[in-house]
Amino acid sequence: MQNNYEILIEKLNRFIRAYYKNLILRGLIYSSISLFAILIVFAFIEHFTFLNGTIRSVFFWSYCLSIMMIIVNFIIIPAVKMMKLTSTHLTHKEAANIIGQHFKQVSDKLINILELKSLNAGSKDLIYASIDQKIQEIQLTPFNNAVDWSSTIKYSKYLLIPVLFMLILIVSGNKEIISDSTFRIINYNTHFE
């Protein structure tokens, strides 16, 4: 059977996973917006200027590099930290600080519990009694509510801008602005008349 401290640590771990899932979702939204926007800009420039192979190759490779950088920064790094495969992941104390920003009545107690547990000096029975008392005071606090899912979902509306722009091009019969230009950028080694 788990003691109160183990239950608290499990709640903190669930919060940390939810925190990183939120970052990954936000990263997916940012990545999609960025990649659509860069694609549209490059396609428009290529369509209206009909660039030579060297500049098209710069566009192609800079787009590939942008994709890699965006995906690594916004998706892979938070995923690696969530799985605790790096030493720079969110600690219990950092998680307690984030939770404390949302639940002021819990902030000091939660950090206090973590600090008390790390104490080596003094009476162990007294320390455990103090930890249990503080845990009883905060045990009903829903830590996962400190993860700001609503602001992440708000960012998804910006994804509609490039998607609607592409839909307008397709519906208006101008899809070749994107499709032909993208084809020429991808095949930057080919000479087009």
PDB file of C-alpha atoms in Angstrom:
ATOM      1  CA  MET A   1       0.000   0.000   0.000  1.00  0.00           C
ATOM      2  CA  GLN A   2       1.251   3.455  -0.902  1.00  0.00           C
ATOM      3  CA  ASN A   3       1.871   6.054   1.769  1.00  0.00           C
ATOM      4  CA  ASN A   4       0.699   9.652   1.412  1.00  0.00           C
ATOM      5  CA  TYR A   5       4.065  10.881   0.140  1.00  0.00           C
ATOM      6  CA  GLU A   6       4.180   8.293  -2.662  1.00  0.00           C
ATOM      7  CA  ILE A   7       0.635   9.270  -3.676  1.00  0.00           C
ATOM      8  CA  LEU A   8       1.695  12.930  -3.751  1.00  0.00           C
ATOM      9  CA  ILE A   9       4.750  12.139  -5.902  1.00  0.00           C
ATOM     10  CA  GLU A  10       2.528  10.135  -8.253  1.00  0.00           C
ATOM     11  CA  LYS A  11       0.204  13.166  -8.572  1.00  0.00           C
ATOM     12  CA  LEU A  12       3.210  15.380  -9.299  1.00  0.00           C
ATOM     13  CA  ASN A  13       4.425  12.917 -11.948  1.00  0.00           C
ATOM     14  CA  ARG A  14       0.977  12.935 -13.592  1.00  0.00           C
ATOM     15  CA  PHE A  15       1.069  16.738 -13.591  1.00  0.00           C
ATOM     16  CA  ILE A  16       4.537  16.715 -15.199  1.00  0.00           C
ATOM     17  CA  ARG A  17       3.330  14.337 -17.947  1.00  0.00           C
ATOM     18  CA  ALA A  18       0.254  16.520 -18.569  1.00  0.00           C
ATOM     19  CA  TYR A  19       2.487  19.611 -18.644  1.00  0.00           C
ATOM     20  CA  TYR A  20       4.697  18.093 -21.346  1.00  0.00           C
ATOM     21  CA  LYS A  21       1.711  16.754 -23.318  1.00  0.00           C
ATOM     22  CA  ASN A  22       0.395  20.315 -23.375  1.00  0.00           C
ATOM     23  CA  LEU A  23       3.782  21.548 -24.641  1.00  0.00           C
ATOM     24  CA  ILE A  24       3.815  18.856 -27.336  1.00  0.00           C
ATOM     25  CA  LEU A  25       0.289  19.756 -28.478  1.00  0.00           C
ATOM     26  CA  ARG A  26       1.267  23.422 -28.559  1.00  0.00           C
ATOM     27  CA  GLY A  27       4.378  22.421 -30.510  1.00  0.00           C
ATOM     28  CA  LEU A  28       2.282  20.525 -33.057  1.00  0.00           C
ATOM     29  CA  ILE A  29       0.127  23.613 -33.548  1.00  0.00           C
ATOM     30  CA  TYR A  30       3.142  25.957 -33.847  1.00  0.00           C
ATOM     31  CA  SER A  31       4.885  23.543 -36.212  1.00  0.00           C
ATOM     32  CA  SER A  32       1.868  23.201 -38.475  1.00  0.00           C
ATOM     33  CA  ILE A  33       1.321  26.953 -38.626  1.00  0.00           C
ATOM     34  CA  SER A  34       4.998  27.636 -39.339  1.00  0.00           C
ATOM     35  CA  LEU A  35       5.380  24.943 -41.958  1.00  0.00           C
ATOM     36  CA  PHE A  36       2.226  25.964 -43.832  1.00  0.00           C
ATOM     37  CA  ALA A  37       3.219  29.632 -43.695  1.00  0.00           C
ATOM     38  CA  ILE A  38       6.776  29.003 -44.925  1.00  0.00           C
ATOM     39  CA  LEU A  39       5.474  26.747 -47.708  1.00  0.00           C
ATOM     40  CA  ILE A  40       2.982  29.394 -48.853  1.00  0.00           C
ATOM     41  CA  VAL A  41       5.591  32.177 -48.821  1.00  0.00           C
ATOM     42  CA  PHE A  42       8.165  30.102 -50.739  1.00  0.00           C
ATOM     43  CA  ALA A  43       5.535  28.905 -53.243  1.00  0.00           C
ATOM     44  CA  PHE A  44       4.301  32.453 -53.894  1.00  0.00           C
ATOM     45  CA  ILE A  45       7.825  33.778 -54.390  1.00  0.00           C
ATOM     46  CA  GLU A  46       8.627  30.914 -56.783  1.00  0.00           C
ATOM     47  CA  HIS A  47       5.334  31.289 -58.663  1.00  0.00           C
ATOM     48  CA  PHE A  48       5.665  34.998 -59.356  1.00  0.00           C
ATOM     49  CA  THR A  49       9.437  35.179 -59.930  1.00  0.00           C
ATOM     50  CA  PHE A  50      10.175  31.747 -61.498  1.00  0.00           C
ATOM     51  CA  LEU A  51      13.514  31.381 -59.750  1.00  0.00           C
ATOM     52  CA  ASN A  52      16.637  29.626 -61.026  1.00  0.00           C
ATOM     53  CA  GLY A  53      17.756  26.232 -59.687  1.00  0.00           C
ATOM     54  CA  THR A  54      20.235  27.642 -57.180  1.00  0.00           C
ATOM     55  CA  ILE A  55      17.672  29.787 -55.384  1.00  0.00           C
ATOM     56  CA  ARG A  56      15.102  26.962 -55.533  1.00  0.00           C
ATOM     57  CA  SER A  57      17.674  24.668 -53.891  1.00  0.00           C
ATOM     58  CA  VAL A  58      18.209  27.277 -51.155  1.00  0.00           C
ATOM     59  CA  PHE A  59      14.420  27.377 -50.631  1.00  0.00           C
ATOM     60  CA  PHE A  60      14.200  23.571 -50.546  1.00  0.00           C
ATOM     61  CA  TRP A  61      17.044  23.044 -48.095  1.00  0.00           C
ATOM     62  CA  SER A  62      16.082  25.968 -45.875  1.00  0.00           C
ATOM     63  CA  TYR A  63      12.532  24.576 -45.725  1.00  0.00           C
ATOM     64  CA  CYS A  64      13.900  21.132 -44.759  1.00  0.00           C
ATOM     65  CA  LEU A  65      16.156  22.697 -42.138  1.00  0.00           C
ATOM     66  CA  SER A  66      13.246  24.763 -40.809  1.00  0.00           C
ATOM     67  CA  ILE A  67      11.088  21.641 -40.543  1.00  0.00           C
ATOM     68  CA  MET A  68      13.791  19.821 -38.598  1.00  0.00           C
ATOM     69  CA  MET A  69      14.493  22.728 -36.247  1.00  0.00           C
ATOM     70  CA  ILE A  70      10.815  23.396 -35.537  1.00  0.00           C
ATOM     71  CA  ILE A  71       9.969  19.731 -34.946  1.00  0.00           C
ATOM     72  CA  VAL A  72      13.014  19.178 -32.744  1.00  0.00           C
ATOM     73  CA  ASN A  73      12.434  22.322 -30.644  1.00  0.00           C
ATOM     74  CA  PHE A  74       8.667  22.159 -30.277  1.00  0.00           C
ATOM     75  CA  ILE A  75       7.898  18.416 -30.336  1.00  0.00           C
ATOM     76  CA  ILE A  76      10.910  16.130 -29.863  1.00  0.00           C
ATOM     77  CA  ILE A  77      12.613  17.997 -26.995  1.00  0.00           C
ATOM     78  CA  PRO A  78       9.418  18.173 -24.869  1.00  0.00           C
ATOM     79  CA  ALA A  79       8.742  14.483 -25.652  1.00  0.00           C
ATOM     80  CA  VAL A  80      12.265  13.504 -24.582  1.00  0.00           C
ATOM     81  CA  LYS A  81      11.901  15.552 -21.389  1.00  0.00           C
ATOM     82  CA  MET A  82       8.509  13.971 -20.686  1.00  0.00           C
ATOM     83  CA  MET A  83      10.109  10.520 -20.898  1.00  0.00           C
ATOM     84  CA  LYS A  84      12.918  11.779 -18.603  1.00  0.00           C
ATOM     85  CA  LEU A  85      15.604  10.801 -21.093  1.00  0.00           C
ATOM     86  CA  THR A  86      17.525  13.978 -20.339  1.00  0.00           C
ATOM     87  CA  SER A  87      18.779  15.558 -17.135  1.00  0.00           C
ATOM     88  CA  THR A  88      16.979  18.841 -17.860  1.00  0.00           C
ATOM     89  CA  HIS A  89      13.421  17.613 -17.383  1.00  0.00           C
ATOM     90  CA  LEU A  90      10.937  19.284 -15.017  1.00  0.00           C
ATOM     91  CA  THR A  91      11.742  18.421 -11.404  1.00  0.00           C
ATOM     92  CA  HIS A  92       9.188  17.891  -8.663  1.00  0.00           C
ATOM     93  CA  LYS A  93      10.167  21.218  -7.108  1.00  0.00           C
ATOM     94  CA  GLU A  94       9.751  23.069 -10.430  1.00  0.00           C
ATOM     95  CA  ALA A  95       6.393  21.355 -10.898  1.00  0.00           C
ATOM     96  CA  ALA A  96       5.442  22.434  -7.378  1.00  0.00           C
ATOM     97  CA  ASN A  97       6.297  26.048  -8.275  1.00  0.00           C
ATOM     98  CA  ILE A  98       4.103  25.891 -11.396  1.00  0.00           C
ATOM     99  CA  ILE A  99       1.236  24.350  -9.426  1.00  0.00           C
ATOM    100  CA  GLY A 100       1.745  26.984  -6.725  1.00  0.00           C
ATOM    101  CA  GLN A 101       1.246  29.760  -9.268  1.00  0.00           C
ATOM    102  CA  HIS A 102      -2.248  28.409  -9.966  1.00  0.00           C
ATOM    103  CA  PHE A 103      -3.151  27.346  -6.439  1.00  0.00           C
ATOM    104  CA  LYS A 104      -1.734  29.935  -4.017  1.00  0.00           C
ATOM    105  CA  GLN A 105      -2.970  28.034  -0.948  1.00  0.00           C
ATOM    106  CA  VAL A 106      -0.903  24.989  -1.979  1.00  0.00           C
ATOM    107  CA  SER A 107       2.356  26.648  -3.039  1.00  0.00           C
ATOM    108  CA  ASP A 108       4.277  26.818   0.234  1.00  0.00           C
ATOM    109  CA  LYS A 109       2.893  23.547   1.578  1.00  0.00           C
ATOM    110  CA  LEU A 110       3.881  21.565  -1.492  1.00  0.00           C
ATOM    111  CA  ILE A 111       7.420  22.924  -1.605  1.00  0.00           C
ATOM    112  CA  ASN A 112       7.665  22.463   2.172  1.00  0.00           C
ATOM    113  CA  ILE A 113       6.729  18.781   1.838  1.00  0.00           C
ATOM    114  CA  LEU A 114       9.442  18.195  -0.765  1.00  0.00           C
ATOM    115  CA  GLU A 115      12.035  19.996   1.363  1.00  0.00           C
ATOM    116  CA  LEU A 116      11.026  18.110   4.527  1.00  0.00           C
ATOM    117  CA  LYS A 117      11.382  14.786   2.737  1.00  0.00           C
ATOM    118  CA  SER A 118      14.943  15.641   1.722  1.00  0.00           C
ATOM    119  CA  LEU A 119      15.975  16.423   5.327  1.00  0.00           C
ATOM    120  CA  ASN A 120      18.407  13.957   6.882  1.00  0.00           C
ATOM    121  CA  ALA A 121      18.752  15.604  10.295  1.00  0.00           C
ATOM    122  CA  GLY A 122      16.171  15.501  13.064  1.00  0.00           C
ATOM    123  CA  SER A 123      13.533  13.069  14.168  1.00  0.00           C
ATOM    124  CA  LYS A 124      12.261  10.966  11.270  1.00  0.00           C
ATOM    125  CA  ASP A 125       8.920  10.378  13.014  1.00  0.00           C
ATOM    126  CA  LEU A 126       8.391  14.111  13.483  1.00  0.00           C
ATOM    127  CA  ILE A 127       9.328  14.832   9.867  1.00  0.00           C
ATOM    128  CA  TYR A 128       6.964  12.130   8.533  1.00  0.00           C
ATOM    129  CA  ALA A 129       4.153  13.363  10.795  1.00  0.00           C
ATOM    130  CA  SER A 130       4.644  16.902   9.482  1.00  0.00           C
ATOM    131  CA  ILE A 131       4.730  15.646   5.881  1.00  0.00           C
ATOM    132  CA  ASP A 132       1.514  13.635   6.388  1.00  0.00           C
ATOM    133  CA  GLN A 133      -0.241  16.616   7.955  1.00  0.00           C
ATOM    134  CA  LYS A 134       0.664  18.913   5.058  1.00  0.00           C
ATOM    135  CA  ILE A 135      -0.319  16.268   2.503  1.00  0.00           C
ATOM    136  CA  GLN A 136      -3.734  15.920   4.190  1.00  0.00           C
ATOM    137  CA  GLU A 137      -4.229  19.680   3.772  1.00  0.00           C
ATOM    138  CA  ILE A 138      -3.527  19.664   0.014  1.00  0.00           C
ATOM    139  CA  GLN A 139      -4.563  16.165  -1.085  1.00  0.00           C
ATOM    140  CA  LEU A 140      -7.814  17.296  -2.758  1.00  0.00           C
ATOM    141  CA  THR A 141      -6.071  19.877  -4.941  1.00  0.00           C
ATOM    142  CA  PRO A 142      -6.356  18.869  -8.618  1.00  0.00           C
ATOM    143  CA  PHE A 143      -2.766  19.477  -9.772  1.00  0.00           C
ATOM    144  CA  ASN A 144      -3.596  18.779 -13.429  1.00  0.00           C
ATOM    145  CA  ASN A 145      -5.859  21.845 -13.474  1.00  0.00           C
ATOM    146  CA  ALA A 146      -2.648  23.916 -13.365  1.00  0.00           C
ATOM    147  CA  VAL A 147      -1.912  22.841 -16.957  1.00  0.00           C
ATOM    148  CA  ASP A 148      -3.247  25.586 -19.233  1.00  0.00           C
ATOM    149  CA  TRP A 149      -4.963  23.556 -21.957  1.00  0.00           C
ATOM    150  CA  SER A 150      -7.351  26.382 -22.869  1.00  0.00           C
ATOM    151  CA  SER A 151      -4.631  28.756 -24.064  1.00  0.00           C
ATOM    152  CA  THR A 152      -3.093  25.945 -26.119  1.00  0.00           C
ATOM    153  CA  ILE A 153      -6.427  25.261 -27.789  1.00  0.00           C
ATOM    154  CA  LYS A 154      -6.789  29.002 -28.503  1.00  0.00           C
ATOM    155  CA  TYR A 155      -3.588  28.879 -30.579  1.00  0.00           C
ATOM    156  CA  SER A 156      -5.165  26.286 -32.874  1.00  0.00           C
ATOM    157  CA  LYS A 157      -7.409  28.957 -34.399  1.00  0.00           C
ATOM    158  CA  TYR A 158      -4.310  30.455 -36.035  1.00  0.00           C
ATOM    159  CA  LEU A 159      -3.855  27.180 -37.889  1.00  0.00           C
ATOM    160  CA  LEU A 160      -7.010  28.055 -39.811  1.00  0.00           C
ATOM    161  CA  ILE A 161      -5.330  31.036 -41.526  1.00  0.00           C
ATOM    162  CA  PRO A 162      -2.915  29.092 -43.766  1.00  0.00           C
ATOM    163  CA  VAL A 163      -5.414  26.246 -44.218  1.00  0.00           C
ATOM    164  CA  LEU A 164      -8.158  28.659 -45.325  1.00  0.00           C
ATOM    165  CA  PHE A 165      -5.681  30.440 -47.584  1.00  0.00           C
ATOM    166  CA  MET A 166      -4.829  27.155 -49.304  1.00  0.00           C
ATOM    167  CA  LEU A 167      -8.515  26.221 -49.555  1.00  0.00           C
ATOM    168  CA  ILE A 168      -9.286  29.580 -51.170  1.00  0.00           C
ATOM    169  CA  LEU A 169      -6.549  28.940 -53.745  1.00  0.00           C
ATOM    170  CA  ILE A 170      -7.927  25.468 -54.479  1.00  0.00           C
ATOM    171  CA  VAL A 171     -11.582  26.582 -54.691  1.00  0.00           C
ATOM    172  CA  SER A 172     -10.709  29.591 -56.865  1.00  0.00           C
ATOM    173  CA  GLY A 173      -8.905  27.315 -59.337  1.00  0.00           C
ATOM    174  CA  ASN A 174      -5.446  28.676 -58.522  1.00  0.00           C
ATOM    175  CA  LYS A 175      -4.055  25.584 -56.824  1.00  0.00           C
ATOM    176  CA  GLU A 176      -1.128  25.592 -59.285  1.00  0.00           C
ATOM    177  CA  ILE A 177       0.285  28.572 -57.379  1.00  0.00           C
ATOM    178  CA  ILE A 178       1.071  26.119 -54.593  1.00  0.00           C
ATOM    179  CA  SER A 179       1.311  22.795 -56.433  1.00  0.00           C
ATOM    180  CA  ASP A 180       3.425  23.843 -59.445  1.00  0.00           C
ATOM    181  CA  SER A 181       5.690  26.111 -57.407  1.00  0.00           C
ATOM    182  CA  THR A 182       6.222  23.427 -54.792  1.00  0.00           C
ATOM    183  CA  PHE A 183       6.979  20.883 -57.510  1.00  0.00           C
ATOM    184  CA  ARG A 184       9.625  23.202 -58.990  1.00  0.00           C
ATOM    185  CA  ILE A 185      11.162  23.858 -55.553  1.00  0.00           C
ATOM    186  CA  ILE A 186      11.328  20.124 -54.766  1.00  0.00           C
ATOM    187  CA  ASN A 187      12.876  19.415 -58.192  1.00  0.00           C
ATOM    188  CA  TYR A 188      15.361  22.267 -57.930  1.00  0.00           C
ATOM    189  CA  ASN A 189      17.932  20.386 -60.078  1.00  0.00           C
ATOM    190  CA  THR A 190      15.541  20.253 -63.042  1.00  0.00           C
ATOM    191  CA  HIS A 191      15.519  23.098 -65.585  1.00  0.00           C
ATOM    192  CA  PHE A 192      12.002  24.444 -66.241  1.00  0.00           C
ATOM    193  CA  GLU A 193      11.089  26.511 -69.298  1.00  0.00           C
TER     194      GLU A 193
END
